[in-house]
mmCIF file of C-alpha atoms in Angstrom:
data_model
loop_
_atom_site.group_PDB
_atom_site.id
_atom_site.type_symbol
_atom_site.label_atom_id
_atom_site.label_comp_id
_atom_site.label_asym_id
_atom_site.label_seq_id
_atom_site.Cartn_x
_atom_site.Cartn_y
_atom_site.Cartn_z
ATOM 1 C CA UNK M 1 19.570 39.716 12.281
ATOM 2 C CA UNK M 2 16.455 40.041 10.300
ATOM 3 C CA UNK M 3 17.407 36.501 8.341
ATOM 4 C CA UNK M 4 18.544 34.476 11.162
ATOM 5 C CA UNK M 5 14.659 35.068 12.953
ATOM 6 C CA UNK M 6 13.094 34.484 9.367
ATOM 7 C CA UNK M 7 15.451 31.354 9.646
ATOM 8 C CA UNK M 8 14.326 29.750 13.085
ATOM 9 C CA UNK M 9 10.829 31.032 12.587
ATOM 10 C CA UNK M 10 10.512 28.961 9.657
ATOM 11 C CA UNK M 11 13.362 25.968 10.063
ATOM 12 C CA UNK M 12 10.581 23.135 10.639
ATOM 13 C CA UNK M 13 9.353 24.006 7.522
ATOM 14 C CA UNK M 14 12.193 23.989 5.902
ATOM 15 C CA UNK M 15 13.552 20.909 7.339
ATOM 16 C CA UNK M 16 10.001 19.309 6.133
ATOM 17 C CA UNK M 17 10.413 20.342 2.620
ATOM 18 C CA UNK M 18 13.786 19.333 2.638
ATOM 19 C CA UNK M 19 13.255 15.665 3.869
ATOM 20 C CA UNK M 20 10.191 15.237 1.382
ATOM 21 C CA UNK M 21 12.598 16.742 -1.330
ATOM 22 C CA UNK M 22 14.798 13.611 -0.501
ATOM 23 C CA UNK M 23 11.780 11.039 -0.598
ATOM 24 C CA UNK M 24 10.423 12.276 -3.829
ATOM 25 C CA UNK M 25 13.985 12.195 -5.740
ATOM 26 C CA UNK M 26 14.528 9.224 -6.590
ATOM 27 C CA UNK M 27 10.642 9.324 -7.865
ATOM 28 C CA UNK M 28 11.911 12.385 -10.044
ATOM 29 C CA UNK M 29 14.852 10.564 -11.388
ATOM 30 C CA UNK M 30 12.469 7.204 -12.842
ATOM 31 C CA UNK M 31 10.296 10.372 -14.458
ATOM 32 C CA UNK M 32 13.475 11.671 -16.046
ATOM 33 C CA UNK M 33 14.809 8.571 -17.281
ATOM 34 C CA UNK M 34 11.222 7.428 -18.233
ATOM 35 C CA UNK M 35 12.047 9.932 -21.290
ATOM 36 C CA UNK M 36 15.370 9.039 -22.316
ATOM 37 C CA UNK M 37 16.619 6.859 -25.438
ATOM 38 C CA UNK M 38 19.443 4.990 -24.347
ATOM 39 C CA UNK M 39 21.932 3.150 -26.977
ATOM 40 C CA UNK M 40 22.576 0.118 -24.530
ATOM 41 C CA UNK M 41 20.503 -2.186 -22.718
ATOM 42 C CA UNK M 42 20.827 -0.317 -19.379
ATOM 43 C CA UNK M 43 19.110 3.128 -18.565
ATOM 44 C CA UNK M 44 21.524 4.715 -16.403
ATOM 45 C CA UNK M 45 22.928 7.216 -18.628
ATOM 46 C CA UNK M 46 20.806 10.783 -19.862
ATOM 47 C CA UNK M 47 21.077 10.022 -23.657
ATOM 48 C CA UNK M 48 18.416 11.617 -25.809
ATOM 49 C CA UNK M 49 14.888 12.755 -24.993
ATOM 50 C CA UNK M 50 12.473 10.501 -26.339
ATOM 51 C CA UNK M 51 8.700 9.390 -25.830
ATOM 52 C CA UNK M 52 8.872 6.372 -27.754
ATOM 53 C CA UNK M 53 8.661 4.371 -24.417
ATOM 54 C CA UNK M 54 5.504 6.319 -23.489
ATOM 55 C CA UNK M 55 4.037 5.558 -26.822
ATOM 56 C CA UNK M 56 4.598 1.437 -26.054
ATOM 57 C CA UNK M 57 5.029 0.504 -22.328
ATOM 58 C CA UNK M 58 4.163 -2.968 -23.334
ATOM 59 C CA UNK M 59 6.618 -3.086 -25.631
ATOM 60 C CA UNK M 60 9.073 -5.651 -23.577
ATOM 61 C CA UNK M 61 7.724 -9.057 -23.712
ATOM 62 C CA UNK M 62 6.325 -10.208 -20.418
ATOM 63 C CA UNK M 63 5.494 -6.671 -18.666
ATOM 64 C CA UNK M 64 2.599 -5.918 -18.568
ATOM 65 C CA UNK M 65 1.810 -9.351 -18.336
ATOM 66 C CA UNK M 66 3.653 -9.392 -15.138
ATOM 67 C CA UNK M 67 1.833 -6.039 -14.019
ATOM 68 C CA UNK M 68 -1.613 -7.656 -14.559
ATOM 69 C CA UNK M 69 -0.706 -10.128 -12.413
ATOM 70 C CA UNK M 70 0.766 -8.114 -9.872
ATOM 71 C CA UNK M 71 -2.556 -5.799 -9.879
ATOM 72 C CA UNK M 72 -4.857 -8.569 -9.152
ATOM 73 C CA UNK M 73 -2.981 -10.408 -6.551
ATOM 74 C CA UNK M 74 -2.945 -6.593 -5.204
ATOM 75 C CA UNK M 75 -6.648 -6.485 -5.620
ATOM 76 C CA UNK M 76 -7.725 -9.795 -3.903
ATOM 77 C CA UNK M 77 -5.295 -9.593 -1.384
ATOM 78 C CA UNK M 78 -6.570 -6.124 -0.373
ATOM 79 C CA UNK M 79 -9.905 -7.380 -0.559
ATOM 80 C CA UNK M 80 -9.298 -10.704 2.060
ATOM 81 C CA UNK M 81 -6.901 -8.872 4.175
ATOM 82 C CA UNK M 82 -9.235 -5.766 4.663
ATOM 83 C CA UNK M 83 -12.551 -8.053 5.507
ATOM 84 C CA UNK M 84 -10.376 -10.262 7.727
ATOM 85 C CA UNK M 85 -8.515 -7.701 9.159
ATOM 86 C CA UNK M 86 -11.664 -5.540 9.872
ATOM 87 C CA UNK M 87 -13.786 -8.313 11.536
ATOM 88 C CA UNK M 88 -10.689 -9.024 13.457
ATOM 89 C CA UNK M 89 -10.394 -5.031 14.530
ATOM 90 C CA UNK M 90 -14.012 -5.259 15.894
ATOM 91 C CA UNK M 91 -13.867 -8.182 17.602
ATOM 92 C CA UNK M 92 -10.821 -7.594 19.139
ATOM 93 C CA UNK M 93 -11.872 -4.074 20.713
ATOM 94 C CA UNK M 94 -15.265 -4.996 21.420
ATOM 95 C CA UNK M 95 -15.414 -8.722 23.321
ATOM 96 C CA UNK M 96 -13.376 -10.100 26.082
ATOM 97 C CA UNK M 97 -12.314 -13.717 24.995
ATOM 98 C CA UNK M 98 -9.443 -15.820 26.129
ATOM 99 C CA UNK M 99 -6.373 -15.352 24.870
ATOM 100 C CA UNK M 100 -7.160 -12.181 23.664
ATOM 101 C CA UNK M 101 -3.747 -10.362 24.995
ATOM 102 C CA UNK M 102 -2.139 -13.532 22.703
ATOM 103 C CA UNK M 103 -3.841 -12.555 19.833
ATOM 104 C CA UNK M 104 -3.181 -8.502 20.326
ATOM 105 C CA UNK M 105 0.268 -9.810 20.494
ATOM 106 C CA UNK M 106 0.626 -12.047 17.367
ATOM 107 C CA UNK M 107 -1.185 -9.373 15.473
ATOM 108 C CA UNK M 108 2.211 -7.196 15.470
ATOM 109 C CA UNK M 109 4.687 -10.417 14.602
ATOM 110 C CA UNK M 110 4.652 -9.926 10.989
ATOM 111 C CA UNK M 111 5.125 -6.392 10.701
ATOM 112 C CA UNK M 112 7.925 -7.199 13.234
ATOM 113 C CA UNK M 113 9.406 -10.169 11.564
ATOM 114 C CA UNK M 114 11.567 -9.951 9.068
ATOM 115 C CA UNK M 115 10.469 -10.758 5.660
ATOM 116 C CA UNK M 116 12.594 -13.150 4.587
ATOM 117 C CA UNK M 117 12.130 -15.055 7.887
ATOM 118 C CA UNK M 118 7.875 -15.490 7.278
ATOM 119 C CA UNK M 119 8.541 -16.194 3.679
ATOM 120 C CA UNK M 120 10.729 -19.065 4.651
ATOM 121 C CA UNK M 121 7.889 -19.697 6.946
ATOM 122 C CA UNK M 122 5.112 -19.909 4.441
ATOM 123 C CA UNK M 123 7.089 -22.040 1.959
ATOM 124 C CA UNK M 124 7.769 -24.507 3.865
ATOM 125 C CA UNK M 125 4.020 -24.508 4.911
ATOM 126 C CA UNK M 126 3.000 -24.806 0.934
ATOM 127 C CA UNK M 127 5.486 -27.444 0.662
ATOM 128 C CA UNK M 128 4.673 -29.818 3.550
ATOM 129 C CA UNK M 129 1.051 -29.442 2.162
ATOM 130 C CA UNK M 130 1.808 -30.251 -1.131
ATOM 131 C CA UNK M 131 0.353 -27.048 -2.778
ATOM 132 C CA UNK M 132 1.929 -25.883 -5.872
ATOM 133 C CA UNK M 133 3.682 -22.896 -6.006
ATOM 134 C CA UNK M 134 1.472 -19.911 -8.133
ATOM 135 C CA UNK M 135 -0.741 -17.603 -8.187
ATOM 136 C CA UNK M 136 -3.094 -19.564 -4.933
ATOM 137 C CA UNK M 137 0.287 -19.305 -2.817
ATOM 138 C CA UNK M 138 1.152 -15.911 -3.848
ATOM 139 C CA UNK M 139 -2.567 -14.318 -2.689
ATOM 140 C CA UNK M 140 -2.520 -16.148 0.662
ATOM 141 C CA UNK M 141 1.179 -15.217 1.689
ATOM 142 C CA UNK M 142 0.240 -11.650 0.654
ATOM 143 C CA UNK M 143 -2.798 -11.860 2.579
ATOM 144 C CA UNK M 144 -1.266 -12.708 5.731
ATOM 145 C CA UNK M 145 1.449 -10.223 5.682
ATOM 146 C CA UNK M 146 -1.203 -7.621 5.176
ATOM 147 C CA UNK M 147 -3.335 -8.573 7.556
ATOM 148 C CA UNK M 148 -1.571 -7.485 10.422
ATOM 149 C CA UNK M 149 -1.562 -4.054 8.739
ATOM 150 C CA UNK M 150 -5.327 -3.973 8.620
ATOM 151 C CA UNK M 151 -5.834 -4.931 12.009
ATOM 152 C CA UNK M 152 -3.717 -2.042 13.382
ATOM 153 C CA UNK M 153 -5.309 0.734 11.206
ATOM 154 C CA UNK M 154 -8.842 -0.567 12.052
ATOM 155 C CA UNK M 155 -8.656 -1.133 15.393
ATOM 156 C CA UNK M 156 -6.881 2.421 16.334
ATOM 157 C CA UNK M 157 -10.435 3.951 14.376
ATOM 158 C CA UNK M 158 -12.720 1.466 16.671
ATOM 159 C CA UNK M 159 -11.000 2.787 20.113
ATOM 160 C CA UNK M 160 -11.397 6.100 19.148
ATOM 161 C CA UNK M 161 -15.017 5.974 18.641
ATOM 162 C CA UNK M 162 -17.610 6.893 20.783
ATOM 163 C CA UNK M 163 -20.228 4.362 21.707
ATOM 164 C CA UNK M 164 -22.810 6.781 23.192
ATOM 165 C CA UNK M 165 -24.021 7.150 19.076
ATOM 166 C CA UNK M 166 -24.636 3.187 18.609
ATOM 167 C CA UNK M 167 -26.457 3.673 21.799
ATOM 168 C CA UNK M 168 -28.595 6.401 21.094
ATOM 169 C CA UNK M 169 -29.340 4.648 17.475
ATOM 170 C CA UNK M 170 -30.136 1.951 19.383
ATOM 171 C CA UNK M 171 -32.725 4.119 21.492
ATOM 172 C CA UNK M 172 -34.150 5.092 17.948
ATOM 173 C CA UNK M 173 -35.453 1.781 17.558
ATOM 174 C CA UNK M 174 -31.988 0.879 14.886
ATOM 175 C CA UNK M 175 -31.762 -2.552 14.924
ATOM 176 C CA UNK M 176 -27.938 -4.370 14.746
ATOM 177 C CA UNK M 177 -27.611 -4.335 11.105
ATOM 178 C CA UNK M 178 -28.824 -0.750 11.004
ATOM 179 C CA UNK M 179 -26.620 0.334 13.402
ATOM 180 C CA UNK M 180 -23.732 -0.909 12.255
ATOM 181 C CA UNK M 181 -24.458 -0.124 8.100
ATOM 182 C CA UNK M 182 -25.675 3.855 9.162
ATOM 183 C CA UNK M 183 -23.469 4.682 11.990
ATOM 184 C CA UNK M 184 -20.690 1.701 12.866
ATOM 185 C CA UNK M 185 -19.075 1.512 9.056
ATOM 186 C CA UNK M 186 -19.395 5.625 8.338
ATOM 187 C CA UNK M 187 -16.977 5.859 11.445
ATOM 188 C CA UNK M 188 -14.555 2.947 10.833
ATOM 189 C CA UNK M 189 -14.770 3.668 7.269
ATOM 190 C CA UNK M 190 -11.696 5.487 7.406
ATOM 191 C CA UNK M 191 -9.719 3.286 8.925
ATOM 192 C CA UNK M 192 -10.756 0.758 6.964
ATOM 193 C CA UNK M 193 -9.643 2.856 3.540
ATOM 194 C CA UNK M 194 -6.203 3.546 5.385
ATOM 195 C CA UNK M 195 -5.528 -0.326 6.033
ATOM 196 C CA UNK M 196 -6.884 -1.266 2.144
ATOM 197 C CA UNK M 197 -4.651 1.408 0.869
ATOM 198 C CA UNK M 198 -1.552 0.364 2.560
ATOM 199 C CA UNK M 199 -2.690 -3.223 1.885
ATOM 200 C CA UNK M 200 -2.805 -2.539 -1.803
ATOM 201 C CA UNK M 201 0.160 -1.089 -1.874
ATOM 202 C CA UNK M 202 2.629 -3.581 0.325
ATOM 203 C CA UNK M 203 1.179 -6.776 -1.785
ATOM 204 C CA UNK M 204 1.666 -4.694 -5.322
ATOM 205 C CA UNK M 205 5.339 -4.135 -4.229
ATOM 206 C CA UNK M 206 6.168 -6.918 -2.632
ATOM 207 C CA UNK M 207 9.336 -8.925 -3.849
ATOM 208 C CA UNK M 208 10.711 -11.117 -1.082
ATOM 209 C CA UNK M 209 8.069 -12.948 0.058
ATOM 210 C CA UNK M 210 6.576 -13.792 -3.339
ATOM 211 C CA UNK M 211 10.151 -14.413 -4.845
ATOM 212 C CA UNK M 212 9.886 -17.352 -2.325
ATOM 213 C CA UNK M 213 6.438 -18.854 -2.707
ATOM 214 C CA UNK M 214 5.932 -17.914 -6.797
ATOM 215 C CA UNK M 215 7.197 -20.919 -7.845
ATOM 216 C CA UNK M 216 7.134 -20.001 -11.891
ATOM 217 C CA UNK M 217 4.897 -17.327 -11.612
ATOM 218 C CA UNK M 218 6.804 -13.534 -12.131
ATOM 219 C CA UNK M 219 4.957 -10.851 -10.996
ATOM 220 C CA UNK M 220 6.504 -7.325 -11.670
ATOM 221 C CA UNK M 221 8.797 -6.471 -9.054
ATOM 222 C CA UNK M 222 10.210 -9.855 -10.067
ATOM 223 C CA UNK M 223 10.254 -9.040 -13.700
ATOM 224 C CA UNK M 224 11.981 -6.249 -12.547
ATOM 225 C CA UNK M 225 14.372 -7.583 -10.354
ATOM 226 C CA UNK M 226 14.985 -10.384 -13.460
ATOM 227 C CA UNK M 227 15.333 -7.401 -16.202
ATOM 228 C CA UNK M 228 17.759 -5.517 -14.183
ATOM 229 C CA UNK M 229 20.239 -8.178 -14.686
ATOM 230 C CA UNK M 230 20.176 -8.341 -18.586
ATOM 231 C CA UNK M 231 19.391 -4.423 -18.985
ATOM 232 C CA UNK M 232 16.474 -2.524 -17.813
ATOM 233 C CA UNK M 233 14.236 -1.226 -20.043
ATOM 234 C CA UNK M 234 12.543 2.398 -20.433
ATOM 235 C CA UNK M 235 8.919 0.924 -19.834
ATOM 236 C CA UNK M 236 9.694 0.340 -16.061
ATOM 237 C CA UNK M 237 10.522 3.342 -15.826
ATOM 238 C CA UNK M 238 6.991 4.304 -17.712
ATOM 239 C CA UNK M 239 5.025 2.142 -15.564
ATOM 240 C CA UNK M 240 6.835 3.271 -12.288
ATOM 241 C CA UNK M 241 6.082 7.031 -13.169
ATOM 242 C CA UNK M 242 2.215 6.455 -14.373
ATOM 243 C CA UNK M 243 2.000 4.018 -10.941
ATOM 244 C CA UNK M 244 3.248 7.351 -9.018
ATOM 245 C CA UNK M 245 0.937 9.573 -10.731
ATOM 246 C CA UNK M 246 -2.196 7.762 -10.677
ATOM 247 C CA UNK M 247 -1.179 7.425 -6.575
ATOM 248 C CA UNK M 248 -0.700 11.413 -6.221
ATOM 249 C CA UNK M 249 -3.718 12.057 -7.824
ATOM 250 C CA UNK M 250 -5.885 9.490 -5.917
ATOM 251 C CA UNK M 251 -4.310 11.410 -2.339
ATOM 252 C CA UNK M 252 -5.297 15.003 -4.190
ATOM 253 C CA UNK M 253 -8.921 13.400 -5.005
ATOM 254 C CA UNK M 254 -8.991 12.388 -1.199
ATOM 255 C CA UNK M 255 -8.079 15.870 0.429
ATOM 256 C CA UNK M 256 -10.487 17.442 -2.087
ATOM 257 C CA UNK M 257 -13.546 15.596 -0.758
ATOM 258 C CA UNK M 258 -12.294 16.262 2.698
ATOM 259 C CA UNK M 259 -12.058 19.389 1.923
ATOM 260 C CA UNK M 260 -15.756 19.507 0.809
ATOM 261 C CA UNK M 261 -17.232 17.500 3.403
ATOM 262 C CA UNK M 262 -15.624 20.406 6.185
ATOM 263 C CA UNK M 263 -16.579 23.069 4.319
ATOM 264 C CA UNK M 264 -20.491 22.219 4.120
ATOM 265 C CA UNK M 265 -19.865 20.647 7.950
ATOM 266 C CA UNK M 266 -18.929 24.408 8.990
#
């Protein structure tokens, strides 16, 4: 039957479209409810369409306080996982040291670990050290987890390349911090993007671990977690949709300057 080909001829496809359907829904259903007016505390009933949340998504008290917060631990710790993580990358690939297979193998523990285990972990590190629980604790727990991230990405990109170009800019008279600026970074660059993206986005959504090592600080999946038990307001819905946006649009900016960049390469 014509249909049943057209069917198995395309069924991968279709399969694909359906899964991503099923990853993007609940996405959908925050943009929904992101317009709705409810008469309660809780948004978890279609109501009546409204864009008065839109209008003022600071309107709760605390929120966007909370999603500062949130954005610059995000920022620093993407900044001191991705330099650690890439100096730890190159070295790892490119010198034999001892211990080396111990470190390749410690690397993977906290992706492998489960969270609430390392956050344990790290507070009773902060504690036997006498740090206060805040902001300090918060940025150095994220780093860590995130590290391990960065390392993987980075070092998969330093394997692949091919070490025949540092050579031959080394034959044209490059010296080391040449080499590395013109034809090194270019290459790892991005592997480098891909760890500081997923770095970014792991610390800015991270609850357990900073639930454990905030102390008084709330950052916004905490205010979150903490408004969902009195009522949740539109606005997290607002700033969940506009956080989902601005993300699809930075991927569609990517694949467009790929894009580019093949085109004039061809």
């Amino acid at each position: 039957m014509p249909f049943v080909n057209w069917l198995k001829r395309r069924l991968v496809v279709i399969a694909g479209l359906l899964t991503l359907g099923y990853l993007l829904l609940p996405n959908v259903i925050v943009t929904v409810f992101s317009f709705n007016k409810p008469n309660g505390r809780f948004n978890y009933a279609w109501q009546q369409f409204s864009t008065d949340a839109w209008k003022d998504p600071c309107g709760v008290a605390g929120m966007c306080g909370s999603l500062s917060l949130s954005l610059q631990i995000a920022v620093w710790a993407t900044v001191g996982a991705t330099v650690l993580g890439a100096m730890i990358a190159f070295a790892l690939v490119r010198y034999r040291f001892r211990a080396r297979g111990a470190v390749n193998s410690l690397i993977f523990l906290p992706m492998a670990m489960p969270e609430v285990v390392m956050a344990a972990s790290l507070l009773t590190l902060f504690l036997n050290m006498g740090a206060q629980l805040g902001f300090w604790t918060i940025l150095i727990a994220h780093i860590m987890f995130c590290l391990s991230f960065v390392v993987t990405a980075v070092k998969a990109r330093v394997m692949s390349m091919d070490p025949r170009l540092e050579e031959a800019a080394r034959d044209l008279y490059a010296g080391p911090v040449q080499t590395f600026v013109r034809v090194t970074l270019p290459i790892a660059a991005p592997g480098i993007a891909a760890g500081a993206l997923l770095s970014f986005a792991l610390s800015f959504d991270d609850f357990i671990i900073t639930n454990f090592n905030a102390g008084s600080t709330v950052t916004f999946p905490m205010f979150v977690w903490g408004s969902a038990q009195r009522g949740t307001p539109v606005q997290i819905n607002v700033i969940g949709t506009a956080m989902f946006l601005i993300a699809v649009l930075f991927v569609l900016a990517s694949m467009a300057v790929g894009n580019r960049r093949n085109r004039q390469k061809a």
